Amino acid sequence: MRASKLAYKPVGFALGAVSGMIAGAAFKQAWKLIEGEGDAPDALDQHRPWRQILLAAAVQGAIFSVVKAAVERSGAQATRHVTDTWPA
């Protein structure tokens, strides 16, 4: 295994946790803007309509994907800066 890949492993784990927290906070703010409510619906919430449940799932998935990609990319660039090789 290359040194850059080894160096990225602990960074990747830490960034994964950080990206989850960032994405969760971003989703809560986005949901407040979309529906004007504090809590997003859960898939098992029987009092919410399908439209609202599916919209929340789509928005949450998009936000988590974008945040994860941005954080992983930043971590890979930082690893390259330190090791002079890309960690893939």
Backbone as JSON Lines, residues from 0, in Angstrom:
{"i":0,"aa":"M","n":[0.84,-1.17,0.0],"ca":[0.0,0.0,0.0],"c":[0.89,1.24,0.0]}
{"i":1,"aa":"R","n":[0.55,2.18,-0.83],"ca":[1.36,3.4,-0.93],"c":[1.25,4.25,0.32]}
{"i":2,"aa":"A","n":[2.29,5.05,0.54],"ca":[2.34,5.9,1.73],"c":[1.18,6.9,1.75]}
{"i":3,"aa":"S","n":[0.83,7.43,0.59],"ca":[-0.25,8.42,0.55],"c":[-1.59,7.78,0.94]}
{"i":4,"aa":"K","n":[-1.79,6.53,0.53],"ca":[-3.03,5.85,0.88],"c":[-3.08,5.55,2.37]}
{"i":5,"aa":"L","n":[-1.94,5.15,2.94],"ca":[-1.87,4.91,4.38],"c":[-2.08,6.2,5.16]}
{"i":6,"aa":"A","n":[-1.51,7.28,4.67],"ca":[-1.66,8.57,5.35],"c":[-3.1,9.05,5.29]}
{"i":7,"aa":"Y","n":[-3.8,8.7,4.23],"ca":[-5.17,9.17,4.06],"c":[-6.18,8.4,4.91]}
{"i":8,"aa":"K","n":[-5.88,7.15,5.26],"ca":[-6.85,6.31,5.99],"c":[-7.37,6.99,7.25]}
{"i":9,"aa":"P","n":[-6.52,7.39,8.21],"ca":[-7.08,8.03,9.41],"c":[-7.74,9.38,9.1]}
{"i":10,"aa":"V","n":[-7.2,10.08,8.12],"ca":[-7.8,11.35,7.71],"c":[-9.19,11.1,7.14]}
{"i":11,"aa":"G","n":[-9.31,10.07,6.33],"ca":[-10.6,9.72,5.73],"c":[-11.65,9.37,6.76]}
{"i":12,"aa":"F","n":[-11.26,8.62,7.8],"ca":[-12.21,8.27,8.85],"c":[-12.68,9.53,9.59]}
{"i":13,"aa":"A","n":[-11.76,10.38,9.94],"ca":[-12.12,11.61,10.65],"c":[-13.0,12.51,9.77]}
{"i":14,"aa":"L","n":[-12.64,12.61,8.5],"ca":[-13.42,13.45,7.6],"c":[-14.83,12.9,7.38]}
{"i":15,"aa":"G","n":[-14.97,11.58,7.42],"ca":[-16.28,10.98,7.29],"c":[-17.21,11.4,8.42]}
{"i":16,"aa":"A","n":[-16.68,11.41,9.63],"ca":[-17.47,11.84,10.79],"c":[-17.82,13.31,10.69]}
{"i":17,"aa":"V","n":[-16.85,14.12,10.3],"ca":[-17.07,15.56,10.18],"c":[-18.09,15.85,9.08]}
{"i":18,"aa":"S","n":[-17.98,15.14,7.96],"ca":[-18.92,15.4,6.86],"c":[-20.34,15.03,7.26]}
{"i":19,"aa":"G","n":[-20.51,13.99,8.06],"ca":[-21.85,13.62,8.53],"c":[-22.46,14.71,9.4]}
{"i":20,"aa":"M","n":[-21.64,15.29,10.27],"ca":[-22.15,16.37,11.13],"c":[-22.49,17.61,10.31]}
{"i":21,"aa":"I","n":[-21.63,17.96,9.37],"ca":[-21.89,19.13,8.51],"c":[-23.15,18.92,7.69]}
{"i":22,"aa":"A","n":[-23.27,17.73,7.08],"ca":[-24.43,17.45,6.24],"c":[-25.71,17.43,7.06]}
{"i":23,"aa":"G","n":[-25.66,16.9,8.25],"ca":[-26.85,16.89,9.11],"c":[-27.32,18.3,9.45]}
{"i":24,"aa":"A","n":[-26.37,19.16,9.8],"ca":[-26.72,20.55,10.12],"c":[-27.25,21.27,8.88]}
{"i":25,"aa":"A","n":[-26.62,21.03,7.74],"ca":[-27.07,21.68,6.49],"c":[-28.47,21.21,6.12]}
{"i":26,"aa":"F","n":[-28.75,19.92,6.31],"ca":[-30.07,19.41,5.99],"c":[-31.13,20.02,6.89]}
{"i":27,"aa":"K","n":[-30.85,20.15,8.18],"ca":[-31.83,20.76,9.09],"c":[-32.15,22.18,8.67]}
{"i":28,"aa":"Q","n":[-31.14,22.94,8.28],"ca":[-31.38,24.31,7.82],"c":[-32.16,24.33,6.51]}
{"i":29,"aa":"A","n":[-31.8,23.45,5.59],"ca":[-32.5,23.39,4.3],"c":[-33.96,23.01,4.5]}
{"i":30,"aa":"W","n":[-34.21,22.06,5.42],"ca":[-35.59,21.65,5.64],"c":[-36.42,22.78,6.22]}
{"i":31,"aa":"K","n":[-35.82,23.57,7.09],"ca":[-36.55,24.72,7.64],"c":[-36.94,25.69,6.53]}
{"i":32,"aa":"L","n":[-36.05,25.88,5.54],"ca":[-36.36,26.77,4.42],"c":[-37.44,26.18,3.51]}
{"i":33,"aa":"I","n":[-37.39,24.87,3.32],"ca":[-38.32,24.22,2.39],"c":[-39.73,24.15,2.97]}
{"i":34,"aa":"E","n":[-39.85,23.65,4.18],"ca":[-41.16,23.39,4.76],"c":[-41.53,24.31,5.91]}
{"i":35,"aa":"G","n":[-40.58,25.08,6.41],"ca":[-40.87,25.96,7.53],"c":[-41.05,25.24,8.84]}
{"i":36,"aa":"E","n":[-40.61,23.98,8.9],"ca":[-40.73,23.18,10.1],"c":[-39.35,22.83,10.63]}
{"i":37,"aa":"G","n":[-39.27,22.53,11.91],"ca":[-38.0,22.18,12.5],"c":[-37.55,20.77,12.2]}
{"i":38,"aa":"D","n":[-38.49,19.81,12.23],"ca":[-38.12,18.41,12.08],"c":[-38.54,17.88,10.71]}
{"i":39,"aa":"A","n":[-37.61,17.2,10.06],"ca":[-37.93,16.55,8.8],"c":[-38.72,15.28,9.09]}
{"i":40,"aa":"P","n":[-39.57,14.87,8.18],"ca":[-40.36,13.66,8.42],"c":[-39.5,12.41,8.35]}
{"i":41,"aa":"D","n":[-39.89,11.45,9.13],"ca":[-39.29,10.12,9.1],"c":[-40.13,9.27,8.15]}
{"i":42,"aa":"A","n":[-39.53,8.29,7.53],"ca":[-40.26,7.44,6.58],"c":[-41.43,6.72,7.24]}
{"i":43,"aa":"L","n":[-41.37,6.51,8.53],"ca":[-42.44,5.8,9.23],"c":[-43.45,6.73,9.91]}
{"i":44,"aa":"D","n":[-43.33,8.02,9.66],"ca":[-44.25,8.99,10.25],"c":[-45.58,8.92,9.52]}
{"i":45,"aa":"Q","n":[-46.57,8.35,10.16],"ca":[-47.86,8.12,9.49],"c":[-48.67,9.39,9.28]}
{"i":46,"aa":"H","n":[-48.29,10.47,9.93],"ca":[-49.05,11.71,9.82],"c":[-48.51,12.65,8.73]}
{"i":47,"aa":"R","n":[-47.49,12.22,8.04],"ca":[-46.92,13.05,6.97],"c":[-47.28,12.42,5.62]}
{"i":48,"aa":"P","n":[-47.53,13.24,4.61],"ca":[-47.87,12.71,3.28],"c":[-46.62,12.17,2.55]}
{"i":49,"aa":"W","n":[-46.87,11.3,1.59],"ca":[-45.79,10.72,0.79],"c":[-44.91,11.81,0.18]}
{"i":50,"aa":"R","n":[-45.54,12.85,-0.36],"ca":[-44.78,13.91,-1.02],"c":[-43.73,14.48,-0.08]}
{"i":51,"aa":"Q","n":[-44.12,14.74,1.13],"ca":[-43.21,15.35,2.1],"c":[-42.08,14.38,2.49]}
{"i":52,"aa":"I","n":[-42.42,13.12,2.67],"ca":[-41.42,12.12,3.05],"c":[-40.39,11.95,1.93]}
{"i":53,"aa":"L","n":[-40.86,11.83,0.7],"ca":[-39.95,11.62,-0.43],"c":[-39.12,12.87,-0.72]}
{"i":54,"aa":"L","n":[-39.71,14.03,-0.57],"ca":[-38.96,15.27,-0.76],"c":[-37.83,15.37,0.27]}
{"i":55,"aa":"A","n":[-38.12,15.07,1.52],"ca":[-37.11,15.12,2.57],"c":[-35.98,14.13,2.28]}
{"i":56,"aa":"A","n":[-36.33,12.93,1.83],"ca":[-35.31,11.92,1.53],"c":[-34.43,12.37,0.36]}
{"i":57,"aa":"A","n":[-35.03,12.95,-0.66],"ca":[-34.25,13.41,-1.81],"c":[-33.31,14.56,-1.44]}
{"i":58,"aa":"V","n":[-33.81,15.51,-0.69],"ca":[-32.99,16.65,-0.27],"c":[-31.86,16.17,0.63]}
{"i":59,"aa":"Q","n":[-32.17,15.31,1.57],"ca":[-31.15,14.8,2.49],"c":[-30.08,14.03,1.72]}
{"i":60,"aa":"G","n":[-30.47,13.19,0.78],"ca":[-29.51,12.42,-0.01],"c":[-28.6,13.32,-0.84]}
{"i":61,"aa":"A","n":[-29.18,14.35,-1.44],"ca":[-28.38,15.27,-2.24],"c":[-27.38,16.03,-1.38]}
{"i":62,"aa":"I","n":[-27.83,16.52,-0.25],"ca":[-26.93,17.28,0.63],"c":[-25.81,16.4,1.14]}
{"i":63,"aa":"F","n":[-26.14,15.2,1.6],"ca":[-25.1,14.3,2.12],"c":[-24.09,13.94,1.03]}
{"i":64,"aa":"S","n":[-24.55,13.7,-0.18],"ca":[-23.63,13.35,-1.27],"c":[-22.69,14.49,-1.61]}
{"i":65,"aa":"V","n":[-23.21,15.69,-1.7],"ca":[-22.39,16.85,-2.05],"c":[-21.37,17.14,-0.94]}
{"i":66,"aa":"V","n":[-21.83,17.11,0.3],"ca":[-20.91,17.39,1.41],"c":[-19.83,16.31,1.49]}
{"i":67,"aa":"K","n":[-20.22,15.05,1.35],"ca":[-19.25,13.96,1.4],"c":[-18.2,14.1,0.31]}
{"i":68,"aa":"A","n":[-18.63,14.38,-0.9],"ca":[-17.68,14.54,-2.01],"c":[-16.75,15.72,-1.78]}
{"i":69,"aa":"A","n":[-17.28,16.83,-1.3],"ca":[-16.45,18.01,-1.06],"c":[-15.43,17.75,0.04]}
{"i":70,"aa":"V","n":[-15.85,17.1,1.1],"ca":[-14.94,16.83,2.22],"c":[-13.89,15.8,1.82]}
{"i":71,"aa":"E","n":[-14.3,14.74,1.13],"ca":[-13.32,13.73,0.7],"c":[-12.31,14.32,-0.27]}
{"i":72,"aa":"R","n":[-12.79,15.12,-1.18],"ca":[-11.88,15.75,-2.15],"c":[-10.88,16.66,-1.45]}
{"i":73,"aa":"S","n":[-11.36,17.45,-0.49],"ca":[-10.47,18.33,0.27],"c":[-9.43,17.52,1.05]}
{"i":74,"aa":"G","n":[-9.85,16.41,1.64],"ca":[-8.92,15.55,2.36],"c":[-7.87,14.93,1.45]}
{"i":75,"aa":"A","n":[-8.28,14.53,0.27],"ca":[-7.33,13.97,-0.69],"c":[-6.33,15.02,-1.15]}
{"i":76,"aa":"Q","n":[-6.8,16.24,-1.37],"ca":[-5.89,17.31,-1.77],"c":[-4.91,17.65,-0.66]}
{"i":77,"aa":"A","n":[-5.38,17.64,0.59],"ca":[-4.49,17.9,1.72],"c":[-3.45,16.8,1.84]}
{"i":78,"aa":"T","n":[-3.86,15.55,1.64],"ca":[-2.92,14.43,1.69],"c":[-1.88,14.55,0.58]}
{"i":79,"aa":"R","n":[-2.32,14.94,-0.62],"ca":[-1.38,15.14,-1.72],"c":[-0.39,16.25,-1.4]}
{"i":80,"aa":"H","n":[-0.87,17.29,-0.75],"ca":[0.0,18.41,-0.37],"c":[1.09,17.93,0.59]}
{"i":81,"aa":"V","n":[0.74,17.03,1.5],"ca":[1.71,16.54,2.49],"c":[2.63,15.47,1.91]}
{"i":82,"aa":"T","n":[2.08,14.54,1.1],"ca":[2.86,13.39,0.61],"c":[3.33,13.51,-0.83]}
{"i":83,"aa":"D","n":[2.88,14.5,-1.55],"ca":[3.18,14.69,-2.98],"c":[2.63,13.6,-3.89]}
{"i":84,"aa":"T","n":[1.68,12.8,-3.4],"ca":[1.0,11.82,-4.25],"c":[-0.48,11.8,-3.9]}
{"i":85,"aa":"W","n":[-1.29,11.45,-4.88],"ca":[-2.74,11.37,-4.69],"c":[-3.06,10.07,-3.97]}
{"i":86,"aa":"P","n":[-3.94,10.07,-2.98],"ca":[-4.17,8.89,-2.16],"c":[-5.06,7.8,-2.75]}
{"i":87,"aa":"A","n":[-5.26,7.74,-4.02],"ca":[-6.13,6.71,-4.61],"c":[-5.38,5.48,-4.99]}
